[in-house]
XYZ file of C-alpha atoms in Angstrom:
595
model
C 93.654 82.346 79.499
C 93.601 82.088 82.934
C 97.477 83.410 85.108
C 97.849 79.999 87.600
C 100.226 78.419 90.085
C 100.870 75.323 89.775
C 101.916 72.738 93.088
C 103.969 69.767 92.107
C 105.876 66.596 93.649
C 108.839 66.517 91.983
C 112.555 64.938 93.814
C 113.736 66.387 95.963
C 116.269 69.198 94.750
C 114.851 68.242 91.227
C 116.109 71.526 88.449
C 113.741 72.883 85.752
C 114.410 70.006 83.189
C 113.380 67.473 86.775
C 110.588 69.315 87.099
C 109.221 69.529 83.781
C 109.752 65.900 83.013
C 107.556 65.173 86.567
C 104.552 67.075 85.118
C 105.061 65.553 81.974
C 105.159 68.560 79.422
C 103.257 66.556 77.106
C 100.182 65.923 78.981
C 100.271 69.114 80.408
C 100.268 70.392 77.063
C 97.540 68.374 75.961
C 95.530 70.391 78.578
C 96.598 73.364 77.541
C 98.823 74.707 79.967
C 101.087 77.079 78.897
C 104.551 76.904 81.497
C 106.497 80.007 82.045
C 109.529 78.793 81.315
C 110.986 81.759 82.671
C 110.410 81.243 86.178
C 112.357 79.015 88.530
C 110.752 76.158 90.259
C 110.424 77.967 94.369
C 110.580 75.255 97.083
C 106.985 75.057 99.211
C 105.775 73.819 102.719
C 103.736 70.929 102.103
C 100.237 70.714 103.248
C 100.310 68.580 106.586
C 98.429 65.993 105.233
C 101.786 65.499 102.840
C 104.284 66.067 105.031
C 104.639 62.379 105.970
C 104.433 60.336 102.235
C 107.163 63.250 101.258
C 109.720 62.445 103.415
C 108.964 58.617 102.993
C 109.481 59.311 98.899
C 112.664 62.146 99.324
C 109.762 64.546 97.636
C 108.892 67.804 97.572
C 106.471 70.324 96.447
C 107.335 73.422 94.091
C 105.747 75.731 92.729
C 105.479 77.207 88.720
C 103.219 79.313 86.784
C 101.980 79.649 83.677
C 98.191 79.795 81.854
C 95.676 77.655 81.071
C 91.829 77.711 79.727
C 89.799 78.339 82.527
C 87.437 75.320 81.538
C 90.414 72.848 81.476
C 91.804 73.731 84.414
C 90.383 70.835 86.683
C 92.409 68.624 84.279
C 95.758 69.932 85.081
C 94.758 69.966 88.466
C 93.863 65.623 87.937
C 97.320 64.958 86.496
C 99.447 62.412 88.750
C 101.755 64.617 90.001
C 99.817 67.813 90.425
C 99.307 68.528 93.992
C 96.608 71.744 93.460
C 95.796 75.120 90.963
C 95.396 78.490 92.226
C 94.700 81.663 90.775
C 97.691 83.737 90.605
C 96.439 86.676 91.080
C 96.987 90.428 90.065
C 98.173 92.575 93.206
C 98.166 96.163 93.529
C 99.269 98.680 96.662
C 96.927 100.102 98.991
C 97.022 104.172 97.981
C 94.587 105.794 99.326
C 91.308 106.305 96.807
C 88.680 107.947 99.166
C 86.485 110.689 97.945
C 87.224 114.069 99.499
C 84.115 116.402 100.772
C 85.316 119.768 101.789
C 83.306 123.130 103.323
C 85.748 126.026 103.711
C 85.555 129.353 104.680
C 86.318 132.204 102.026
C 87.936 134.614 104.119
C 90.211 132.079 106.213
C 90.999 129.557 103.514
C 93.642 132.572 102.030
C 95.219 132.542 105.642
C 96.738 129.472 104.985
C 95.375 126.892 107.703
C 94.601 123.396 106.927
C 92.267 122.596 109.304
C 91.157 119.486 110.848
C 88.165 117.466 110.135
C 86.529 118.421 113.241
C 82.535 118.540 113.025
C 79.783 121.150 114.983
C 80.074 124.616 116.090
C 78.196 126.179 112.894
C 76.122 128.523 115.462
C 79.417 130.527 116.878
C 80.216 131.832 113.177
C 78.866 134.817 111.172
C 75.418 134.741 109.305
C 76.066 133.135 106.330
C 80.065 131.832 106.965
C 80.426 128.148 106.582
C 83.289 126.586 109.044
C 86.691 126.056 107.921
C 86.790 122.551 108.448
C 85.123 119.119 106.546
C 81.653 117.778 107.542
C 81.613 114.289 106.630
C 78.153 113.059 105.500
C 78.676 109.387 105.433
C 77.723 107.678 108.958
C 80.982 106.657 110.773
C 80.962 103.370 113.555
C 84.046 105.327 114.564
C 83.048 109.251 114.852
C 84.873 111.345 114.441
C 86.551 110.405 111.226
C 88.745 111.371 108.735
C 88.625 111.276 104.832
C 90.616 113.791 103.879
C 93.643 111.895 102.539
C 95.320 114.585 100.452
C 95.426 116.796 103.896
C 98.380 115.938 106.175
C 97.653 116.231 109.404
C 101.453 116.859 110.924
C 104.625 115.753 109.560
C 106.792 112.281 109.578
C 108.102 114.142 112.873
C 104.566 114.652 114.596
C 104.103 110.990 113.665
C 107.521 109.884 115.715
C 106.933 112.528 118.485
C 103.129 111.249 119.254
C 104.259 107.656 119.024
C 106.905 108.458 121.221
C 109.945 107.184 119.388
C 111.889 110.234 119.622
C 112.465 109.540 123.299
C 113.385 106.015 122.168
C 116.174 107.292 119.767
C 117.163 109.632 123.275
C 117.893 106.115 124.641
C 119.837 105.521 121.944
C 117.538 103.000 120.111
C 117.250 104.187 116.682
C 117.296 101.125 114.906
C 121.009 100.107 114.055
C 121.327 96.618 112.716
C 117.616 96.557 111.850
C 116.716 95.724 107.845
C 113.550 96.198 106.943
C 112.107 94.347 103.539
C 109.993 96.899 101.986
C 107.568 94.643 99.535
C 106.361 96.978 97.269
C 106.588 98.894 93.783
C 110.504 99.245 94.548
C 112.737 102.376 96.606
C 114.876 105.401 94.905
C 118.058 104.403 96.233
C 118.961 108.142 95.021
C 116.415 109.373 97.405
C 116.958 106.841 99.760
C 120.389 105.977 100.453
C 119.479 103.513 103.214
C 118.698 100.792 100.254
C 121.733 97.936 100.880
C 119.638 95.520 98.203
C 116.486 93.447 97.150
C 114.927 91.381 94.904
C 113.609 92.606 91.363
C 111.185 90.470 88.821
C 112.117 92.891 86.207
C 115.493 93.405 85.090
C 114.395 97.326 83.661
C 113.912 97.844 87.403
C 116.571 96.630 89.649
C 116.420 97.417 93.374
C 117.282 100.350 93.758
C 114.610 101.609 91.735
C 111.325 102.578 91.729
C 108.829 102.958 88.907
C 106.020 103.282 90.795
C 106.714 105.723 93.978
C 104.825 103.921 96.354
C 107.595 101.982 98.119
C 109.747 104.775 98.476
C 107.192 106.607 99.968
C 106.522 103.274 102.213
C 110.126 103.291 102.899
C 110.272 106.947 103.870
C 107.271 106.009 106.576
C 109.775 103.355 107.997
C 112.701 105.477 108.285
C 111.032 108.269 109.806
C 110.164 105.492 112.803
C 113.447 103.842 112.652
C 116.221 106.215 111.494
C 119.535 103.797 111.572
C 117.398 100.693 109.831
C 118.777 99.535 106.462
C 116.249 99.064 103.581
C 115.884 95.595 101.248
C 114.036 96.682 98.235
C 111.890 93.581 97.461
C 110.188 95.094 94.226
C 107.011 92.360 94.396
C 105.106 95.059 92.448
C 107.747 95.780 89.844
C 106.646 93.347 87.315
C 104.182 95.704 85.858
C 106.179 98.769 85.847
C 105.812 99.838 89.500
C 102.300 99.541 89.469
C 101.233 95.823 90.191
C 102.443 92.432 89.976
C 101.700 89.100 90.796
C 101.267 86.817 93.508
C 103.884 84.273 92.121
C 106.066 87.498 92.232
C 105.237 87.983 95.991
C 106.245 83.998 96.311
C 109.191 84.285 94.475
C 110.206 87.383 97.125
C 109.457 85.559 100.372
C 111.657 82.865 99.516
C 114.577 85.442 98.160
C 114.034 87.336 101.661
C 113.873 83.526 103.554
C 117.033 82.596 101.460
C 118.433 85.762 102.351
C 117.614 85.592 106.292
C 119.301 82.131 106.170
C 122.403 83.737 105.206
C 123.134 86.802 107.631
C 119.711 86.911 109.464
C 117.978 90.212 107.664
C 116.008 90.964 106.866
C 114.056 91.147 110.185
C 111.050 92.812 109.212
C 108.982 92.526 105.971
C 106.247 95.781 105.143
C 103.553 94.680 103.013
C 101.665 97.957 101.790
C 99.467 95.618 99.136
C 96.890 93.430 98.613
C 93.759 92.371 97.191
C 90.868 94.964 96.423
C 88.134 92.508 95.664
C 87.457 89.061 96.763
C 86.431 88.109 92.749
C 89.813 88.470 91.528
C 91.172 85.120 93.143
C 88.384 83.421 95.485
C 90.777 80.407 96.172
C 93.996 83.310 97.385
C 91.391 85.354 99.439
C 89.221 83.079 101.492
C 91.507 80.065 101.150
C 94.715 79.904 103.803
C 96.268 76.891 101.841
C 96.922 79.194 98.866
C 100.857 78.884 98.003
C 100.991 82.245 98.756
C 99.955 82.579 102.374
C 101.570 79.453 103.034
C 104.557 81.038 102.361
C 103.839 84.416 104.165
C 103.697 81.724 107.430
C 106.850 79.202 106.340
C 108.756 82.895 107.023
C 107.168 84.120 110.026
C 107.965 80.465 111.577
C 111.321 80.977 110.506
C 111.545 84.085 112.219
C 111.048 87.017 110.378
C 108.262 89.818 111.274
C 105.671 90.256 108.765
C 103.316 93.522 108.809
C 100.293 93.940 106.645
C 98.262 96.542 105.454
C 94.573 96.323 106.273
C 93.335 97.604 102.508
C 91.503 100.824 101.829
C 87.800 99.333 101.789
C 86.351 100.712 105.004
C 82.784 101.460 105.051
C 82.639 105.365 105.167
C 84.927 106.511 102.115
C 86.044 103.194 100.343
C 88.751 103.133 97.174
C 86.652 103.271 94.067
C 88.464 99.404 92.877
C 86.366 98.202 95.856
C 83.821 97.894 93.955
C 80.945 96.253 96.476
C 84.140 94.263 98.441
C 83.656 96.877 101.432
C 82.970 97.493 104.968
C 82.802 94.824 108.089
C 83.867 91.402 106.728
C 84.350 92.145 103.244
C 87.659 93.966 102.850
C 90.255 92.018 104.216
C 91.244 89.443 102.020
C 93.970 86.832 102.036
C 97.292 86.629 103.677
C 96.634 90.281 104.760
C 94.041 89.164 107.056
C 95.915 85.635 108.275
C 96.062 85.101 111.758
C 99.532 85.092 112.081
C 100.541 88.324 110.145
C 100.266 91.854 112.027
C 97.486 93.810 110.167
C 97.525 97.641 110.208
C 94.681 99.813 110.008
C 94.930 103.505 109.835
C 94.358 106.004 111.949
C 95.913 110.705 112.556
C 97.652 111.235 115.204
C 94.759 113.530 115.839
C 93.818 110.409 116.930
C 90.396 110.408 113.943
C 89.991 106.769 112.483
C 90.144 106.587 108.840
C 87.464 106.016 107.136
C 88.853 103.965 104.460
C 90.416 101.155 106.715
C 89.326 97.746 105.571
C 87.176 96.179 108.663
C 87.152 93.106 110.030
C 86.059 90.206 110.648
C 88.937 88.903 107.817
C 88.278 86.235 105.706
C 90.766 84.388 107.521
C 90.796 85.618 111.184
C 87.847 87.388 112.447
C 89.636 89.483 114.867
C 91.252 91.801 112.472
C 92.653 94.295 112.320
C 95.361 94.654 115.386
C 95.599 97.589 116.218
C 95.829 100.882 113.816
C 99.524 102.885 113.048
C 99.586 107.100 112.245
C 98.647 107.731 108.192
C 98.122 111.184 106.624
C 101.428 112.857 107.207
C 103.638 114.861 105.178
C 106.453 112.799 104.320
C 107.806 111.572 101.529
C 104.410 112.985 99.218
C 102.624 116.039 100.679
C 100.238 113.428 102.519
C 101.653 109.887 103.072
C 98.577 107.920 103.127
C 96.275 105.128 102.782
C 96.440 101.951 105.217
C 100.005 102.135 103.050
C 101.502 104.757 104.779
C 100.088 103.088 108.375
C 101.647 99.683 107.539
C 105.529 100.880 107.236
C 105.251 103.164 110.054
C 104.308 100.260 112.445
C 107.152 98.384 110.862
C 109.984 101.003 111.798
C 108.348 100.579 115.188
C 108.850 97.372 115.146
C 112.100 97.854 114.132
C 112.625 100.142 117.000
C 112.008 97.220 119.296
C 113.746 94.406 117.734
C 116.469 96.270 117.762
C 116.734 96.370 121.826
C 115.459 93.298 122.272
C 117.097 91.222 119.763
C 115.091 88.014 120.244
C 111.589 89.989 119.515
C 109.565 87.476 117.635
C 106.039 87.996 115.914
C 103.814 87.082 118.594
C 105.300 89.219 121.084
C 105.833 92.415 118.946
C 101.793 92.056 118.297
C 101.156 91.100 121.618
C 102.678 94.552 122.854
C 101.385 96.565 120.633
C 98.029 95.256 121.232
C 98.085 95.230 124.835
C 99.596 98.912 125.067
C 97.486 100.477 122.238
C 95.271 103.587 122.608
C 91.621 102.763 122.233
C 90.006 104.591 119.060
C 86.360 103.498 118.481
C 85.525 101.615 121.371
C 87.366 100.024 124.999
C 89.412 96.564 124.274
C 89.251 95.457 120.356
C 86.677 96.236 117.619
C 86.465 95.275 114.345
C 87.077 98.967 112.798
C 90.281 99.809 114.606
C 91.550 96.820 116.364
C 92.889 97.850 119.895
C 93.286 101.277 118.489
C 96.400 103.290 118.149
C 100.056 101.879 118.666
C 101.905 103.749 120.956
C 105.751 102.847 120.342
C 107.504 103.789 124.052
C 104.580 101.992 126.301
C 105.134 99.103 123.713
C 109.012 99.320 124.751
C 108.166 99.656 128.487
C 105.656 96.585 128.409
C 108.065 94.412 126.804
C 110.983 95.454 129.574
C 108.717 93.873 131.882
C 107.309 96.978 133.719
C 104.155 98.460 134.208
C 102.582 100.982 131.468
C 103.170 104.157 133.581
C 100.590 106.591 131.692
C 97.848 106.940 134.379
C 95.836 109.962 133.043
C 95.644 112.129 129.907
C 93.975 115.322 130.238
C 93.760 117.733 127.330
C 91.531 120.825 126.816
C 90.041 122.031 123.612
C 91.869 125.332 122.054
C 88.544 127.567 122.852
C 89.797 127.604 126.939
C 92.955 129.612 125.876
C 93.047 133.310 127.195
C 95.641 136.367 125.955
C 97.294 138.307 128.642
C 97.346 141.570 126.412
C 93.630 141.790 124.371
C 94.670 145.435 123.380
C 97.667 143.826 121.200
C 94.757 141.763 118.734
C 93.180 142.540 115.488
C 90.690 139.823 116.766
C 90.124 136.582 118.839
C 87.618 134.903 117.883
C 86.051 130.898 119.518
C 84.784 128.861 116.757
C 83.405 125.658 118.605
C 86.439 123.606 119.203
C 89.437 126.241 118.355
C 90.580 129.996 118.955
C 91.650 131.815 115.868
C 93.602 134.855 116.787
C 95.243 137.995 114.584
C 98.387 140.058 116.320
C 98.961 143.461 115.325
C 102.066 143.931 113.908
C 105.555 144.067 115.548
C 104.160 143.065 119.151
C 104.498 140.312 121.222
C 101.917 138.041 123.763
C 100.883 135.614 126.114
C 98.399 133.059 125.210
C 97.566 130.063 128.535
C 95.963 127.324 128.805
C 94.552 126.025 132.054
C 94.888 122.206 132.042
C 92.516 120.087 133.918
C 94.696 118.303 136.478
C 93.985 115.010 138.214
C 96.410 115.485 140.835
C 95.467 112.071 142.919
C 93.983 108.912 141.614
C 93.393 106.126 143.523
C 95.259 107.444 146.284
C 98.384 108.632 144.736
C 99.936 111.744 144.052
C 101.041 112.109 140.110
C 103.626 113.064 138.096
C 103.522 115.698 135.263
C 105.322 113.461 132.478
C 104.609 115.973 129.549
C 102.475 118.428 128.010
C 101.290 118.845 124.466
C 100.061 121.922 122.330
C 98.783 121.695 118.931
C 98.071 125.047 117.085
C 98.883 126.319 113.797
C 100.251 129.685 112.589
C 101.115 131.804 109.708
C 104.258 132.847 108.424
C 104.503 135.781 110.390
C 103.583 134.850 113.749
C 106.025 132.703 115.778
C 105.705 130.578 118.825
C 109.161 131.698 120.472
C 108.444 130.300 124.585
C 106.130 127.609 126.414
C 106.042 127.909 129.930
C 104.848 125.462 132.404
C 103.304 126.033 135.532
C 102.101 124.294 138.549
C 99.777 127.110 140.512
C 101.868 130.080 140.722
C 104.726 128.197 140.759
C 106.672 127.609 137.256
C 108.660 124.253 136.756
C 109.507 123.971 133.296
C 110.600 127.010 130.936
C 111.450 126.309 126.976
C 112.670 130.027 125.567
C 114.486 130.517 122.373
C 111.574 128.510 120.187
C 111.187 129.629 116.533
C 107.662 127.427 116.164
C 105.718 128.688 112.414
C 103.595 126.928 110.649
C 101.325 123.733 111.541
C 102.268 122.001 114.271
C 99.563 118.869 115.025
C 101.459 117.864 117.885
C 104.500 119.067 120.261
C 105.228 117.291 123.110
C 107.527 119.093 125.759
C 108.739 116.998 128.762
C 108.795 117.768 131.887
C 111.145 116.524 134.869
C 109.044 114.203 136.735
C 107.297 116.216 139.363
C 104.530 115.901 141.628
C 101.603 117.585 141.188
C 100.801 120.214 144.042
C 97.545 122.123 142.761
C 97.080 122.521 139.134
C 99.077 122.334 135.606
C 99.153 125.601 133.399
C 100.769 126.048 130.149
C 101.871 129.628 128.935
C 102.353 130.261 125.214
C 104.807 133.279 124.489
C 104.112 134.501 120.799
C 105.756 137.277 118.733
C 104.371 138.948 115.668
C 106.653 140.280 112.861
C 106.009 143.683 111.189
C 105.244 142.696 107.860
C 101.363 143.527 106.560
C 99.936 140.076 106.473
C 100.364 136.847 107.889
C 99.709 136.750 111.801
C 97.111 134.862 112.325
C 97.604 132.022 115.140
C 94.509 128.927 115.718
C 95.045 127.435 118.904
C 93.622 124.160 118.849
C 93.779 121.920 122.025
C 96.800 121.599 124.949
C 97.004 118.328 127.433
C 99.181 116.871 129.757
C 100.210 113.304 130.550
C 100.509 112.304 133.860
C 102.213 109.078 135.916
């Protein structure tokens, strides 16, 4: 037996018993359909070319579901009042499913670094030492790229700090009045107390709960972008006990979440961390944007609500294994994922490394997908939030950022300035691998204030330029292609600097030192405790009294607005404790941004 949905004219406000007596339970029978008695009749947008003998007849269309034998299924669909079949489909969340290749170094892998995914450099190391760090062996359209979805590459912090939403919440925008509809296998309202209700198919799991774990790690993504938002749990994926459900489930939410925005207005953004892995499981829902479905997914965006998507975790280089053959350019993007109208999120580190699992475009409904790519592999709520999953939320709490300044943000315009304010990834403009690249959540905010994006230069410099003031206090400094690995001797202290290439006029102005960044990672016993900041000789930003351990992908300082005289140099004070292991310090790149 085949799971359908089934369109029907029925009067208009017409109950179950209305409804069943329009389709005629008898004939329907005869066909073999089986109705699912169990779910209510959900009010649909007409196709246009109903719209007008509707209104003329007080009719409208609903949708129910139930089975029937695939081979009689073209005679339900010729019954009088039938208005189409589709499939309804199985849907499951995007978690990430890529195969991980690692090469790691014996003697450094007990230090306790997690290194990057960086390729090359294999001549600087000892006879016989392989480098710390994955070489991919697939071919990438996007090099360099990253596979490694079990390794988090920062934290939930690094994630708001490099998209900038940490000066946002200085502003004071953190997201208050914001409620975001996480779609998904449910959220741990014990974990996450932020959940003020949803929508459950299965009484065992009310919202609140979550079978699965996927939405409350989708929900912890969110949050981390948008602390003050409130959470709807819209279980869509709770059917099946938190694993997958339905895409008359998914109907039956939009129209809870439309009902609900009716009411009070929320919620204002819905994250959709699911989809479709292969195009055979419902041809009609996947190339087809009349499915009930995806009509739906656009009867709320008109109505006003944001809708984010998830991409799907079929890119070319290290595709989910339920792929199957449904990957790479123009054959992973399936359904209302890929509709024109929703925002689609691809994934990207915020070592700024496309994933190579992203599902690539051209959609099967819009052939400039995705948008634009949002921050996944992060420790968050798992030790690596990932998959286009963990992407899809955090551009949501963005989102949410943003709508909650300007109140009357509507879908267009929150893609519009994403897009137009995104860092380019793979190539300059859009591509079909990373959209316009990476969303970056303050130059959104300035673009849609009206002003100018004020980052004129970015200048960073890999960790192998760094120099120590005091050699004699080292075990060992050693430059392995793109990073410095260090060793203190115990109980001293040093001085690490970085010399920053400066553009200090462009296009006949004078810039501005707007921040710098340092990424570097230590062990448990050696502590970044100052970072200096220098122009020449001249120092004009000092931050003492740091207790920095551990990995840190990404630390922005900021600096008061000053003009660039000569140069920009960047001073790393680092103390060593006296226990007997655990000081050594990689230094792995430092940069500036400039205005």
């Amino acid at each position: 037996m085949k799971r359908v949905i089934v369109e029907l004219r029925v009067s208009a406000g017409a109950g179950m018993q209305q409804v069943m007596g329009a389709m005629g339970v008898d004939t329907a029978q005869s066909v073999g359909f089986v109705l699912d008695e169990s779910y209510e009749p959900v009010p649909s947008s007409p196709p246009e070319e109903l719209e007008a003998s509707l209104a003329i007849a007080n009719e409208e269309i609903v949708l129910i579901r139930g089975e029937i034998e695939e081979d009689k299924e073209e005679e339900l669909r010729a019954l009088s009042n039938v208005v189409g079949v589709w499939t309804d489909a199985e849907i499951e969340h995007f978690e990430s499913g890529c195969q991980i290749e690692t090469l790691e170094t014996e003697n450094l892998e007990k230090d306790g670094f997690d290194f990057p995914p960086f390729p090359g450099a294999e001549e600087e190391l000892e006879p016989g030492e392989t480098p710390p760090f994955s070489i991919g062996t697939a071919t990438s359209p996007c090099p360099p790229t990253d596979c490694q979805s079990t390794k988090a590459k920062g934290t939930i912090a690094d994630v708001a700090k490099y998209l900038r939403c940490d000066r946002l919440w200085r502003k004071g925008i953190t997201g208050k009045g914001i409620v975001i509809g996480i779609c998904d296998t449910g959220v741990d309202k014990s974990k996450i107390p932020a959940v003020i209700g949803g929508w459950s198919p299965n009484s065992s799991y009310p919202p609140g709960t979550d079978p699965g774990g996927h939405g409350s790690m989708t929900a912890t993504d969110a949050l981390g972008m948008c602390p003050d938002a409130k959470i709807y749990d819209i279980g869509i994926l709770k059917s099946r006990g938190g694993i997958s459900g339905l895409l008359s489930d998914a109907i039956k939410a939009y129209q809870w979440a439309l009902d609900q925005y009716n009411k009070n207005r929320t919620p204002q953004i819905l994250s959709n961390s699911w989809g479709m892995f292969q195009k055979a499981w419902a041809p009609d829902y996947a190339t087809n944007p009349n499915h009930p479905f995806t009509r739906k997914v656009v009867e709320v965006i008109n109505k006003g609500i944001i809708v984010t998507f998830a991409a799907g975790n079929c890119g070319q280089v290290c595709p989910s294994s339920r792929c199957a053959s449904d990957t790479g350019p123009g054959k992973s993007i399936w359904g209302a994922n890929g509709h024109p109208k929703v925002i689609t999120v691809g994934a990207a580190n915020i070592l700024e490394q496309w994933i190579g699992y992203t599902s690539q475009g051209p959609a099967a409904l819009d052939p400039k997908k995705p948008d634009f790519c949002a921050p996944s592999h992060f420790k968050g709520y798992t030790g690596s939030d990932n998959g286009t999953s963990a992407a899809c939320p955090v551009a949501a709490g963005v989102i949410g950022l943003l709508k909650s300044h300007f109140t009357n943000l509507t879908q267009d315009k929150a893609k519009e300035a994403l897009q137009k304010t995104a860092k380019n990834l793979c190539s300059s403009g859009w591509d079909s691998h990373s959209g316009y690249g990476m969303i970056q959540g303050e130059s959104a905010y300035q673009y849609l204030l009206g002003g100018p994006f004020k980052l004129a230069h970015a200048s960073w410099t890999h960790g192998t330029s760094v120099e120590v003031e005091y050699p004699e206090r080292l075990k060992s400094f050693r430059k392995l292609g793109f990073y410095t690995l260090v060793e203190g001797k115990p109980g001293t202290t040093n001085w690490f600097h970085y010399a920053i290439p400066t553009p200090v006029i462009v296009n006949g102005k004078r810039l501005k030192l707007e921040s710098v960044m340092v990424r570097f990672l230590t062990q448990a016993d050696a502590t970044v405790t100052n970072v200096h900041i220098y122009d020449d000789n001249r120092k004009i930003e000092a931050f003492n009294g740091l207790s920095l351990t551990g990995n840190h992908w990404f630390e922005r300082f900021d600096v008061l607005n000053l003009l660039v005289r000569y140069g920009i140099g960047v001073s790393l004070g680092v103390k060593f404790g006296t226990k007997s292991s655990g000081h050594y310090l990689a230094f792995l790149s430092a940069g500036g941004d400039f205005i």
